[in-house]
Every structure is written in structure tokens, then in C-alpha cells.
């Protein structure tokens, strides 16, 4: 059976041969030129944009890096997804392509977490690991800077609620990055590149099984899942939060165990008849807003220390955090979450993070102390270490 790959933009899978090409609409060697025009597939998937005036698409052997347009005889290197017609990365199919699904309940802080995570990966983590994190297309570079990073880091403002897929005509528009790292081998240092695709879902897209099935097809194609849960939405944890903590309202919010249950049900349904084996997709279970509980932790707690910055993922440190969070779950009446994960997933790991380091102000702005993230990169680094994309120290 031919190997299948997954588009980092629409999360549909296909064989490398099925990749289509797009004419570059330049004057060819035979003095012909294809006119630019609207692509109805792009318009349907992502809405009408001026940038969607593009050359015509055509079928050819997608395993090859180039093809000749049958209309103008011009050679093109533009390979596109056969489903959504987005232009694919230059080395797509020849470098690792990892899709990271980021899911969580409404008001769990997903957009803030994703923004800070990517900022940390491009700066502090990049320096520690000798790595780079670059937007893979113009839309990603523009959107991340203007809609995410500038708003939080420059303007110090929180984000409005993420628009649901149903109110956005079921259009998904992920942020796609290339993660580059120098790896040592017997033949010296060699570059290793991984394509990472992040999609920030609205919490409402996980409120019912119907909305999950309609709006989150990307889950079944994900290589790894970051499941963000807000302990302040757990009754057992709300009572022990530090005085002055901004508590989310309770109306319209879904319990973390229910979000986990619906995601799990979808992953199980996608496997067909394999009802007995555990789900193999690694899941990073991330408890946000940990700063609200630092006053309860002992001085020697691994949750009071930053992750070691040694250019490798420290397994021992991660396992210590995992066990500490598991203990907190017992105190937060979260045992059902732990039992569900243990019985259903082959690979999962707990993490505790704080995206901002302190609750935002009542005016929905970053606290005067500024953004002080804590362990936000740990979940992604664990997933990358599971894929073999970053070095690791230790076993487990």
C-alpha cells in the first residue's frame, strides 16, 4: 500500500503521487503564458482573497519536484494539496511532517498559550537547543505577528474568544512552521527539519460530539495532541486557588473530563474496529494557570523549578513533573481524568504551565510585571522528543 501523507493546512491525507501542481503563470520557453484566475477550491476552503488569483492547477506525478504545465509548457515547482489547493512546503514529503492538534475547553487559555509557546520556541528554546522556528508561508508569518504576538507582547492585551469553526464556515487555517535543528551523527552535524502545523480550536468546537465530528477532522490526522485543561474549571481546584486569582465563570463552560471524553471518543471512532488496543497518538495533558497554585507547592517541588536548559529534553525532570501533577489531580478531584488516560492512551504525559506568570488585570491586559512564562515549551518538546525530532536524556 502506498504511503500516505497529511496536508499541514487541511489535514486531509493522500499519497505523494496525488499531489497536484500549479502553473507559475510566467512566460514559458515557448512564449506562452497562463493567465491568473480565481481558484474556487481555495475560495471555498479559506474565503476570497486577492492572493487567490493564481495560475491553473494540473495533475502530474507529485513525487517529483517539478512538472510541465500542459497549457503553456512552462516548468513549475509549485506543488499543491490535491484537496485544499494550498501550496505545500518545498520539501513536503521528504522532511518530517508533524501535525500538532491543540485542543481544550472554552476559556482554558489556548490562544495565549499557543502564542507564548511559539514565542518561546523561537527565542529561549531556540537558543538553548540551537534551533530555529520559522513561519512556512506568508500567511502564517503575517497572522502570527499581527494577530497573536504583537497583540500580546507589544499591546499587552488578552485575546477575544476564538471563533468557532461553524461560525467561520468550517474553514480551518492553521499556523505552519518549520522547526530546524542541527543533529550530530557519525558523519558530523546535519540539519534536521520538521514541519509543525498548529490549529487553535474554539472551546465550543468540543462542546458536543456532533460539533467535534463536524469541525475537528484534523484530530484524526494529528501526530500529537496538546490537550489544555484549566484547573480553575475543576471545583476541587477552584477552592484552593491563590487569593485574587481571576476565576473563570461557570456558565457555559464544560468540565475538563467531558472535553477529554469527547476527544477520546472521536479518536476511538476513527480507528474503526480496533476497540481493545489503546490509542497510540501521544497526548500532552497540560494544566494551565499553574501560578494560581504555587503557594501550595513545597520548595522542593519540581513544579517550582524551571526546566533544565541543556539543549536536550530531560526525561527525569519531565517524569517528576508528571507525578507531581498526578498528585495534584487527586487533590483537585481529578482522579477520573487520570483513570481515563491510563485506560485509553498508550502514551500520555502531564504538564503544569503558566503562560503569563500572573493573572491578567480586570481590564484584560497583561499584569504590570509583564509576561513571565513558566514551562510552556515542555509539552511540545516532549512530543518532539517522542518523534525523535529533538535529543533526549534518560528513559521513560
mmCIF file of C-alpha atoms in Angstrom:
data_model
loop_
_atom_site.group_PDB
_atom_site.id
_atom_site.type_symbol
_atom_site.label_atom_id
_atom_site.label_comp_id
_atom_site.label_asym_id
_atom_site.label_seq_id
_atom_site.Cartn_x
_atom_site.Cartn_y
_atom_site.Cartn_z
ATOM 1 C CA UNK A 1 0.000 0.000 0.000
ATOM 2 C CA UNK A 2 1.334 3.432 -0.955
ATOM 3 C CA UNK A 3 2.423 5.596 1.937
ATOM 4 C CA UNK A 4 0.035 8.424 2.809
ATOM 5 C CA UNK A 5 0.957 11.931 3.910
ATOM 6 C CA UNK A 6 -1.196 14.602 5.528
ATOM 7 C CA UNK A 7 -1.614 18.198 4.383
ATOM 8 C CA UNK A 8 -0.499 20.664 7.103
ATOM 9 C CA UNK A 9 -3.300 23.067 6.065
ATOM 10 C CA UNK A 10 -6.461 20.965 5.708
ATOM 11 C CA UNK A 11 -5.367 17.758 7.489
ATOM 12 C CA UNK A 12 -6.583 15.504 4.680
ATOM 13 C CA UNK A 13 -4.323 12.604 3.686
ATOM 14 C CA UNK A 14 -3.243 11.402 0.246
ATOM 15 C CA UNK A 15 -0.385 9.601 -1.474
ATOM 16 C CA UNK A 16 2.658 11.563 -2.723
ATOM 17 C CA UNK A 17 1.728 10.759 -6.322
ATOM 18 C CA UNK A 18 -1.643 12.521 -5.872
ATOM 19 C CA UNK A 19 -0.002 15.900 -5.151
ATOM 20 C CA UNK A 20 -1.008 18.365 -7.874
ATOM 21 C CA UNK A 21 0.979 21.214 -9.436
ATOM 22 C CA UNK A 22 0.147 24.861 -10.067
ATOM 23 C CA UNK A 23 1.409 26.790 -13.085
ATOM 24 C CA UNK A 24 3.564 29.757 -12.121
ATOM 25 C CA UNK A 25 1.892 31.879 -14.839
ATOM 26 C CA UNK A 26 5.185 33.162 -16.150
ATOM 27 C CA UNK A 27 6.217 33.371 -19.798
ATOM 28 C CA UNK A 28 7.394 29.912 -20.816
ATOM 29 C CA UNK A 29 10.175 28.877 -23.198
ATOM 30 C CA UNK A 30 7.543 28.538 -25.953
ATOM 31 C CA UNK A 31 6.388 32.149 -25.333
ATOM 32 C CA UNK A 32 3.087 31.041 -23.824
ATOM 33 C CA UNK A 33 1.686 32.266 -20.512
ATOM 34 C CA UNK A 34 -1.256 31.030 -18.437
ATOM 35 C CA UNK A 35 -3.460 33.821 -17.014
ATOM 36 C CA UNK A 36 -4.025 34.050 -13.269
ATOM 37 C CA UNK A 37 -7.557 33.412 -12.072
ATOM 38 C CA UNK A 38 -9.651 32.552 -9.038
ATOM 39 C CA UNK A 39 -9.308 29.086 -7.594
ATOM 40 C CA UNK A 40 -12.791 28.049 -6.390
ATOM 41 C CA UNK A 41 -11.303 25.367 -4.124
ATOM 42 C CA UNK A 42 -9.144 27.907 -2.276
ATOM 43 C CA UNK A 43 -12.076 30.318 -2.062
ATOM 44 C CA UNK A 44 -14.320 27.651 -0.578
ATOM 45 C CA UNK A 45 -11.733 26.493 1.931
ATOM 46 C CA UNK A 46 -10.308 29.803 3.104
ATOM 47 C CA UNK A 47 -12.526 32.607 1.785
ATOM 48 C CA UNK A 48 -11.985 35.002 -1.126
ATOM 49 C CA UNK A 49 -8.663 36.842 -1.019
ATOM 50 C CA UNK A 50 -6.722 38.857 -3.579
ATOM 51 C CA UNK A 51 -3.851 36.381 -3.209
ATOM 52 C CA UNK A 52 -6.101 33.640 -4.592
ATOM 53 C CA UNK A 53 -5.605 34.926 -8.148
ATOM 54 C CA UNK A 54 -3.296 32.090 -9.123
ATOM 55 C CA UNK A 55 -2.200 30.007 -12.070
ATOM 56 C CA UNK A 56 -4.226 26.951 -13.100
ATOM 57 C CA UNK A 57 -3.627 23.632 -11.363
ATOM 58 C CA UNK A 58 -2.999 20.351 -13.137
ATOM 59 C CA UNK A 59 -2.275 16.710 -12.364
ATOM 60 C CA UNK A 60 1.237 15.254 -12.623
ATOM 61 C CA UNK A 61 3.444 12.882 -10.635
ATOM 62 C CA UNK A 62 3.537 14.612 -7.249
ATOM 63 C CA UNK A 63 6.542 12.570 -6.170
ATOM 64 C CA UNK A 64 8.696 14.719 -8.449
ATOM 65 C CA UNK A 65 9.820 18.255 -7.508
ATOM 66 C CA UNK A 66 8.824 19.816 -10.853
ATOM 67 C CA UNK A 67 6.266 19.380 -13.628
ATOM 68 C CA UNK A 68 5.498 20.961 -17.021
ATOM 69 C CA UNK A 69 2.201 22.813 -17.416
ATOM 70 C CA UNK A 70 0.187 21.188 -20.244
ATOM 71 C CA UNK A 71 -1.246 24.565 -21.321
ATOM 72 C CA UNK A 72 1.842 26.808 -21.581
ATOM 73 C CA UNK A 73 4.753 24.321 -21.488
ATOM 74 C CA UNK A 74 6.248 26.192 -18.526
ATOM 75 C CA UNK A 75 8.063 24.278 -15.803
ATOM 76 C CA UNK A 76 6.794 24.834 -12.273
ATOM 77 C CA UNK A 77 7.948 23.859 -8.803
ATOM 78 C CA UNK A 78 4.635 24.804 -7.141
ATOM 79 C CA UNK A 79 3.162 21.643 -5.622
ATOM 80 C CA UNK A 80 -0.278 21.919 -4.052
ATOM 81 C CA UNK A 81 -2.541 19.810 -1.856
ATOM 82 C CA UNK A 82 -4.984 17.874 -4.050
ATOM 83 C CA UNK A 83 -7.784 18.577 -1.563
ATOM 84 C CA UNK A 84 -7.489 22.220 -0.419
ATOM 85 C CA UNK A 85 -5.117 23.504 -3.159
ATOM 86 C CA UNK A 86 -2.778 25.210 -0.662
ATOM 87 C CA UNK A 87 0.823 25.401 -1.801
ATOM 88 C CA UNK A 88 2.832 22.729 0.004
ATOM 89 C CA UNK A 89 6.257 23.289 1.616
ATOM 90 C CA UNK A 90 9.177 22.874 -0.762
ATOM 91 C CA UNK A 91 10.403 19.667 0.874
ATOM 92 C CA UNK A 92 6.974 18.332 1.757
ATOM 93 C CA UNK A 93 7.012 14.539 1.777
ATOM 94 C CA UNK A 94 10.797 14.478 2.131
ATOM 95 C CA UNK A 95 11.123 16.010 5.620
ATOM 96 C CA UNK A 96 9.228 15.105 8.764
ATOM 97 C CA UNK A 97 5.712 16.492 8.734
ATOM 98 C CA UNK A 98 4.212 16.614 12.222
ATOM 99 C CA UNK A 99 0.700 17.856 12.860
ATOM 100 C CA UNK A 100 0.088 19.107 16.394
ATOM 101 C CA UNK A 101 -3.553 19.439 17.413
ATOM 102 C CA UNK A 102 -4.121 21.884 20.266
ATOM 103 C CA UNK A 103 -7.447 21.349 21.971
ATOM 104 C CA UNK A 104 -9.149 22.364 25.170
ATOM 105 C CA UNK A 105 -12.271 23.705 26.770
ATOM 106 C CA UNK A 106 -13.602 27.232 26.405
ATOM 107 C CA UNK A 107 -11.633 29.802 28.471
ATOM 108 C CA UNK A 108 -8.767 27.385 29.132
ATOM 109 C CA UNK A 109 -6.257 29.866 27.689
ATOM 110 C CA UNK A 110 -5.388 28.064 24.429
ATOM 111 C CA UNK A 111 -4.706 31.146 22.296
ATOM 112 C CA UNK A 112 -2.499 32.779 24.935
ATOM 113 C CA UNK A 113 -0.673 29.507 25.488
ATOM 114 C CA UNK A 114 -0.084 28.931 21.774
ATOM 115 C CA UNK A 115 1.198 32.487 21.310
ATOM 116 C CA UNK A 116 3.643 32.258 24.209
ATOM 117 C CA UNK A 117 4.700 28.719 23.249
ATOM 118 C CA UNK A 118 5.662 29.760 19.722
ATOM 119 C CA UNK A 119 7.409 32.877 21.031
ATOM 120 C CA UNK A 120 9.454 30.777 23.453
ATOM 121 C CA UNK A 121 10.286 28.197 20.774
ATOM 122 C CA UNK A 122 11.620 30.962 18.521
ATOM 123 C CA UNK A 123 13.657 32.626 21.272
ATOM 124 C CA UNK A 124 14.681 30.952 24.546
ATOM 125 C CA UNK A 125 14.264 27.365 23.349
ATOM 126 C CA UNK A 126 15.867 28.182 20.024
ATOM 127 C CA UNK A 127 18.927 29.498 21.827
ATOM 128 C CA UNK A 128 19.166 26.535 24.231
ATOM 129 C CA UNK A 129 18.745 23.894 21.520
ATOM 130 C CA UNK A 130 20.489 25.672 18.656
ATOM 131 C CA UNK A 131 17.162 25.508 16.835
ATOM 132 C CA UNK A 132 15.099 27.756 14.601
ATOM 133 C CA UNK A 133 11.337 28.174 14.257
ATOM 134 C CA UNK A 134 10.205 29.981 11.103
ATOM 135 C CA UNK A 135 6.809 30.598 9.543
ATOM 136 C CA UNK A 136 6.492 28.415 6.465
ATOM 137 C CA UNK A 137 4.233 30.683 4.414
ATOM 138 C CA UNK A 138 3.395 34.369 4.118
ATOM 139 C CA UNK A 139 0.005 33.940 5.782
ATOM 140 C CA UNK A 140 1.498 32.257 8.863
ATOM 141 C CA UNK A 141 4.203 34.916 9.213
ATOM 142 C CA UNK A 142 1.714 37.769 8.866
ATOM 143 C CA UNK A 143 -1.004 36.257 11.087
ATOM 144 C CA UNK A 144 1.299 35.197 13.900
ATOM 145 C CA UNK A 145 2.939 38.621 14.067
ATOM 146 C CA UNK A 146 -0.155 40.807 13.738
ATOM 147 C CA UNK A 147 -2.935 38.706 15.279
ATOM 148 C CA UNK A 148 -1.022 36.959 18.047
ATOM 149 C CA UNK A 149 2.482 38.113 19.002
ATOM 150 C CA UNK A 150 2.001 41.881 18.584
ATOM 151 C CA UNK A 151 -1.310 41.893 20.423
ATOM 152 C CA UNK A 152 0.077 40.052 23.455
ATOM 153 C CA UNK A 153 3.708 41.179 23.638
ATOM 154 C CA UNK A 154 3.506 44.714 22.213
ATOM 155 C CA UNK A 155 -0.028 45.811 23.069
ATOM 156 C CA UNK A 156 -0.262 43.692 26.275
ATOM 157 C CA UNK A 157 -3.873 42.785 25.508
ATOM 158 C CA UNK A 158 -5.704 39.495 26.028
ATOM 159 C CA UNK A 159 -7.496 37.778 23.156
ATOM 160 C CA UNK A 160 -11.231 37.635 22.450
ATOM 161 C CA UNK A 161 -12.767 34.176 22.306
ATOM 162 C CA UNK A 162 -11.611 32.071 19.371
ATOM 163 C CA UNK A 163 -14.147 31.997 16.552
ATOM 164 C CA UNK A 164 -15.763 28.581 16.223
ATOM 165 C CA UNK A 165 -15.372 26.596 13.043
ATOM 166 C CA UNK A 166 -19.127 26.582 12.480
ATOM 167 C CA UNK A 167 -19.326 30.393 12.553
ATOM 168 C CA UNK A 168 -16.274 30.538 10.263
ATOM 169 C CA UNK A 169 -17.907 28.429 7.519
ATOM 170 C CA UNK A 170 -15.956 25.369 8.736
ATOM 171 C CA UNK A 171 -12.709 26.911 7.488
ATOM 172 C CA UNK A 172 -9.600 25.818 9.306
ATOM 173 C CA UNK A 173 -6.500 27.956 8.960
ATOM 174 C CA UNK A 174 -3.548 26.611 10.933
ATOM 175 C CA UNK A 175 -0.216 28.255 11.612
ATOM 176 C CA UNK A 176 2.531 26.244 9.886
ATOM 177 C CA UNK A 177 6.179 26.467 10.945
ATOM 178 C CA UNK A 178 9.457 24.802 10.077
ATOM 179 C CA UNK A 179 11.451 23.644 13.116
ATOM 180 C CA UNK A 180 15.145 23.307 12.268
ATOM 181 C CA UNK A 181 17.773 21.663 14.429
ATOM 182 C CA UNK A 182 21.394 20.611 13.981
ATOM 183 C CA UNK A 183 21.849 16.952 14.934
ATOM 184 C CA UNK A 184 25.169 15.227 15.459
ATOM 185 C CA UNK A 185 25.822 11.911 13.722
ATOM 186 C CA UNK A 186 28.763 9.692 12.796
ATOM 187 C CA UNK A 187 29.275 11.893 9.758
ATOM 188 C CA UNK A 188 29.255 15.192 11.662
ATOM 189 C CA UNK A 189 26.456 17.699 12.140
ATOM 190 C CA UNK A 190 23.496 17.540 9.802
ATOM 191 C CA UNK A 191 20.382 19.729 9.630
ATOM 192 C CA UNK A 192 17.052 18.204 10.546
ATOM 193 C CA UNK A 193 13.794 19.908 9.645
ATOM 194 C CA UNK A 194 10.292 19.209 10.905
ATOM 195 C CA UNK A 195 7.123 20.854 9.594
ATOM 196 C CA UNK A 196 4.822 21.721 12.508
ATOM 197 C CA UNK A 197 1.182 22.643 11.975
ATOM 198 C CA UNK A 198 -0.818 24.195 14.834
ATOM 199 C CA UNK A 199 -4.541 24.791 14.811
ATOM 200 C CA UNK A 200 -6.174 26.764 17.622
ATOM 201 C CA UNK A 201 -9.718 25.480 18.067
ATOM 202 C CA UNK A 202 -12.527 27.274 19.829
ATOM 203 C CA UNK A 203 -13.571 25.580 23.045
ATOM 204 C CA UNK A 204 -17.130 25.431 21.731
ATOM 205 C CA UNK A 205 -15.921 23.100 18.957
ATOM 206 C CA UNK A 206 -15.595 20.456 21.685
ATOM 207 C CA UNK A 207 -18.862 21.084 23.488
ATOM 208 C CA UNK A 208 -20.816 18.266 21.814
ATOM 209 C CA UNK A 209 -19.949 15.113 19.911
ATOM 210 C CA UNK A 210 -21.670 16.495 16.798
ATOM 211 C CA UNK A 211 -19.525 19.633 16.756
ATOM 212 C CA UNK A 212 -16.376 17.561 17.287
ATOM 213 C CA UNK A 213 -17.169 15.372 14.288
ATOM 214 C CA UNK A 214 -18.108 18.364 12.120
ATOM 215 C CA UNK A 215 -15.330 20.783 12.935
ATOM 216 C CA UNK A 216 -12.208 18.907 14.025
ATOM 217 C CA UNK A 217 -11.294 16.383 11.328
ATOM 218 C CA UNK A 218 -7.674 17.317 11.861
ATOM 219 C CA UNK A 219 -7.637 15.396 15.178
ATOM 220 C CA UNK A 220 -7.574 12.013 13.470
ATOM 221 C CA UNK A 221 -4.587 13.034 11.344
ATOM 222 C CA UNK A 222 -2.610 14.567 14.218
ATOM 223 C CA UNK A 223 0.746 13.055 15.159
ATOM 224 C CA UNK A 224 0.486 14.501 18.643
ATOM 225 C CA UNK A 225 -2.134 16.280 20.736
ATOM 226 C CA UNK A 226 -1.696 19.071 23.271
ATOM 227 C CA UNK A 227 -4.786 18.952 25.481
ATOM 228 C CA UNK A 228 -5.021 22.128 27.542
ATOM 229 C CA UNK A 229 -7.124 21.910 30.692
ATOM 230 C CA UNK A 230 -7.833 24.713 33.140
ATOM 231 C CA UNK A 231 -7.722 23.529 36.769
ATOM 232 C CA UNK A 232 -9.734 26.611 37.719
ATOM 233 C CA UNK A 233 -12.654 24.929 35.931
ATOM 234 C CA UNK A 234 -12.398 21.994 38.370
ATOM 235 C CA UNK A 235 -14.397 22.541 41.598
ATOM 236 C CA UNK A 236 -11.749 20.827 43.710
ATOM 237 C CA UNK A 237 -9.064 23.216 42.470
ATOM 238 C CA UNK A 238 -11.030 26.489 42.433
ATOM 239 C CA UNK A 239 -11.314 26.400 46.218
ATOM 240 C CA UNK A 240 -7.528 26.295 46.692
ATOM 241 C CA UNK A 241 -6.534 28.980 44.170
ATOM 242 C CA UNK A 242 -4.482 31.882 45.487
ATOM 243 C CA UNK A 243 -6.459 34.907 46.736
ATOM 244 C CA UNK A 244 -7.028 37.420 43.945
ATOM 245 C CA UNK A 245 -6.897 34.827 41.170
ATOM 246 C CA UNK A 246 -9.207 35.687 38.276
ATOM 247 C CA UNK A 247 -11.632 32.760 38.258
ATOM 248 C CA UNK A 248 -13.473 31.875 35.047
ATOM 249 C CA UNK A 249 -17.232 31.892 35.175
ATOM 250 C CA UNK A 250 -19.027 28.583 35.364
ATOM 251 C CA UNK A 251 -21.936 29.214 33.000
ATOM 252 C CA UNK A 252 -21.434 27.726 29.549
ATOM 253 C CA UNK A 253 -18.155 26.024 30.464
ATOM 254 C CA UNK A 254 -17.590 22.314 30.034
ATOM 255 C CA UNK A 255 -15.835 20.158 32.635
ATOM 256 C CA UNK A 256 -12.297 19.068 31.629
ATOM 257 C CA UNK A 257 -13.262 15.391 31.914
ATOM 258 C CA UNK A 258 -16.022 15.933 29.338
ATOM 259 C CA UNK A 259 -13.625 17.592 26.871
ATOM 260 C CA UNK A 260 -11.210 14.676 27.276
ATOM 261 C CA UNK A 261 -14.076 12.230 26.806
ATOM 262 C CA UNK A 262 -15.281 13.753 23.527
ATOM 263 C CA UNK A 263 -11.788 13.951 22.050
ATOM 264 C CA UNK A 264 -11.196 10.339 23.074
ATOM 265 C CA UNK A 265 -14.480 9.183 21.561
ATOM 266 C CA UNK A 266 -13.597 10.750 18.240
ATOM 267 C CA UNK A 267 -10.144 9.168 18.168
ATOM 268 C CA UNK A 268 -11.632 5.780 19.023
ATOM 269 C CA UNK A 269 -14.330 6.105 16.375
ATOM 270 C CA UNK A 270 -11.726 6.910 13.710
ATOM 271 C CA UNK A 271 -9.948 3.616 14.387
ATOM 272 C CA UNK A 272 -12.882 1.503 13.267
ATOM 273 C CA UNK A 273 -12.956 -1.918 14.856
ATOM 274 C CA UNK A 274 -9.779 -1.625 16.968
ATOM 275 C CA UNK A 275 -11.696 -1.229 20.176
ATOM 276 C CA UNK A 276 -9.347 -3.119 22.510
ATOM 277 C CA UNK A 277 -5.930 -1.546 21.860
ATOM 278 C CA UNK A 278 -5.005 1.770 23.442
ATOM 279 C CA UNK A 279 -4.766 4.932 21.364
ATOM 280 C CA UNK A 280 -1.169 5.332 20.155
ATOM 281 C CA UNK A 281 -1.266 9.086 19.476
ATOM 282 C CA UNK A 282 0.856 10.747 22.205
ATOM 283 C CA UNK A 283 -1.115 13.233 24.297
ATOM 284 C CA UNK A 284 0.458 16.033 26.318
ATOM 285 C CA UNK A 285 -2.088 16.862 29.033
ATOM 286 C CA UNK A 286 -1.330 20.433 30.031
ATOM 287 C CA UNK A 287 -2.788 22.114 33.103
ATOM 288 C CA UNK A 288 -2.680 25.867 32.569
ATOM 289 C CA UNK A 289 -2.616 28.802 35.026
ATOM 290 C CA UNK A 290 -0.342 26.955 37.453
ATOM 291 C CA UNK A 291 0.668 30.296 39.012
ATOM 292 C CA UNK A 292 -2.646 30.172 40.907
ATOM 293 C CA UNK A 293 -1.347 27.177 42.902
ATOM 294 C CA UNK A 294 2.323 27.921 43.521
ATOM 295 C CA UNK A 295 1.566 28.871 47.118
ATOM 296 C CA UNK A 296 0.525 25.259 47.793
ATOM 297 C CA UNK A 297 3.717 23.648 46.478
ATOM 298 C CA UNK A 298 6.660 22.682 48.668
ATOM 299 C CA UNK A 299 10.021 24.287 47.999
ATOM 300 C CA UNK A 300 11.421 21.049 46.560
ATOM 301 C CA UNK A 301 8.515 20.516 44.172
ATOM 302 C CA UNK A 302 9.563 20.083 40.518
ATOM 303 C CA UNK A 303 6.685 22.434 39.676
ATOM 304 C CA UNK A 304 8.531 25.286 41.392
ATOM 305 C CA UNK A 305 11.616 24.934 39.178
ATOM 306 C CA UNK A 306 12.137 25.799 35.525
ATOM 307 C CA UNK A 307 13.006 23.024 33.095
ATOM 308 C CA UNK A 308 16.754 22.424 32.600
ATOM 309 C CA UNK A 309 18.069 24.389 29.606
ATOM 310 C CA UNK A 310 20.689 21.956 28.310
ATOM 311 C CA UNK A 311 19.736 21.556 24.686
ATOM 312 C CA UNK A 312 18.021 18.217 25.241
ATOM 313 C CA UNK A 313 14.745 17.022 26.712
ATOM 314 C CA UNK A 314 15.375 15.789 30.250
ATOM 315 C CA UNK A 315 13.161 12.745 30.748
ATOM 316 C CA UNK A 316 13.764 12.502 34.507
ATOM 317 C CA UNK A 317 12.643 16.082 35.106
ATOM 318 C CA UNK A 318 9.556 15.521 32.952
ATOM 319 C CA UNK A 319 8.578 12.377 34.842
ATOM 320 C CA UNK A 320 8.938 14.206 38.163
ATOM 321 C CA UNK A 321 6.559 16.905 36.910
ATOM 322 C CA UNK A 322 4.194 14.193 35.649
ATOM 323 C CA UNK A 323 3.957 12.543 39.069
ATOM 324 C CA UNK A 324 3.576 15.880 40.862
ATOM 325 C CA UNK A 325 0.659 16.864 38.614
ATOM 326 C CA UNK A 326 -0.893 13.428 39.121
ATOM 327 C CA UNK A 327 -0.791 14.052 42.878
ATOM 328 C CA UNK A 328 -2.450 17.452 42.393
ATOM 329 C CA UNK A 329 -5.191 15.770 40.364
ATOM 330 C CA UNK A 330 -6.095 13.670 43.378
ATOM 331 C CA UNK A 331 -6.450 16.854 45.434
ATOM 332 C CA UNK A 332 -8.474 18.518 42.665
ATOM 333 C CA UNK A 333 -10.986 15.652 42.383
ATOM 334 C CA UNK A 334 -9.409 14.822 39.039
ATOM 335 C CA UNK A 335 -8.950 11.079 39.503
ATOM 336 C CA UNK A 336 -11.465 10.312 36.675
ATOM 337 C CA UNK A 337 -9.172 12.197 34.267
ATOM 338 C CA UNK A 338 -6.186 10.112 35.331
ATOM 339 C CA UNK A 339 -8.087 6.827 35.086
ATOM 340 C CA UNK A 340 -9.459 7.680 31.652
ATOM 341 C CA UNK A 341 -5.999 8.463 30.296
ATOM 342 C CA UNK A 342 -4.431 5.383 31.878
ATOM 343 C CA UNK A 343 -7.061 3.063 30.435
ATOM 344 C CA UNK A 344 -7.237 4.589 26.949
ATOM 345 C CA UNK A 345 -3.888 6.076 25.876
ATOM 346 C CA UNK A 346 -0.607 4.251 25.352
ATOM 347 C CA UNK A 347 1.456 7.460 25.678
ATOM 348 C CA UNK A 348 0.447 10.466 27.740
ATOM 349 C CA UNK A 349 2.295 12.870 29.979
ATOM 350 C CA UNK A 350 1.136 15.537 32.453
ATOM 351 C CA UNK A 351 2.488 19.090 32.422
ATOM 352 C CA UNK A 352 1.912 22.188 34.507
ATOM 353 C CA UNK A 353 2.426 25.582 32.854
ATOM 354 C CA UNK A 354 1.776 29.266 33.284
ATOM 355 C CA UNK A 355 1.677 31.271 30.067
ATOM 356 C CA UNK A 356 1.812 34.705 31.697
ATOM 357 C CA UNK A 357 3.163 34.028 35.195
ATOM 358 C CA UNK A 358 0.330 36.008 36.766
ATOM 359 C CA UNK A 359 -3.386 36.559 36.196
ATOM 360 C CA UNK A 360 -4.281 39.327 33.724
ATOM 361 C CA UNK A 361 -5.747 42.563 35.025
ATOM 362 C CA UNK A 362 -9.523 43.111 35.309
ATOM 363 C CA UNK A 363 -9.183 45.188 32.113
ATOM 364 C CA UNK A 364 -7.994 42.063 30.230
ATOM 365 C CA UNK A 365 -4.412 43.218 29.968
ATOM 366 C CA UNK A 366 -1.073 41.635 30.854
ATOM 367 C CA UNK A 367 -0.141 42.223 34.511
ATOM 368 C CA UNK A 368 2.274 45.138 35.176
ATOM 369 C CA UNK A 369 5.017 42.611 35.953
ATOM 370 C CA UNK A 370 4.980 41.588 32.282
ATOM 371 C CA UNK A 371 4.893 38.176 30.617
ATOM 372 C CA UNK A 372 6.836 35.629 32.666
ATOM 373 C CA UNK A 373 6.142 32.208 31.119
ATOM 374 C CA UNK A 374 6.766 29.043 33.048
ATOM 375 C CA UNK A 375 7.487 25.657 31.412
ATOM 376 C CA UNK A 376 5.305 26.427 28.383
ATOM 377 C CA UNK A 377 7.632 24.641 25.940
ATOM 378 C CA UNK A 378 7.779 21.355 27.894
ATOM 379 C CA UNK A 379 4.733 19.716 26.240
ATOM 380 C CA UNK A 380 5.888 20.403 22.670
ATOM 381 C CA UNK A 381 9.470 19.395 23.447
ATOM 382 C CA UNK A 382 8.179 16.106 24.880
ATOM 383 C CA UNK A 383 6.200 15.433 21.706
ATOM 384 C CA UNK A 384 9.205 16.321 19.544
ATOM 385 C CA UNK A 385 11.379 14.002 21.636
ATOM 386 C CA UNK A 386 8.818 11.227 21.137
ATOM 387 C CA UNK A 387 9.089 11.794 17.367
ATOM 388 C CA UNK A 388 12.895 11.812 17.533
ATOM 389 C CA UNK A 389 12.995 15.448 16.402
ATOM 390 C CA UNK A 390 14.918 16.714 19.467
ATOM 391 C CA UNK A 391 17.547 14.875 21.546
ATOM 392 C CA UNK A 392 16.565 13.466 24.898
ATOM 393 C CA UNK A 393 18.448 12.438 28.018
ATOM 394 C CA UNK A 394 17.196 9.489 30.050
ATOM 395 C CA UNK A 395 14.493 6.911 29.527
ATOM 396 C CA UNK A 396 10.786 6.830 30.201
#
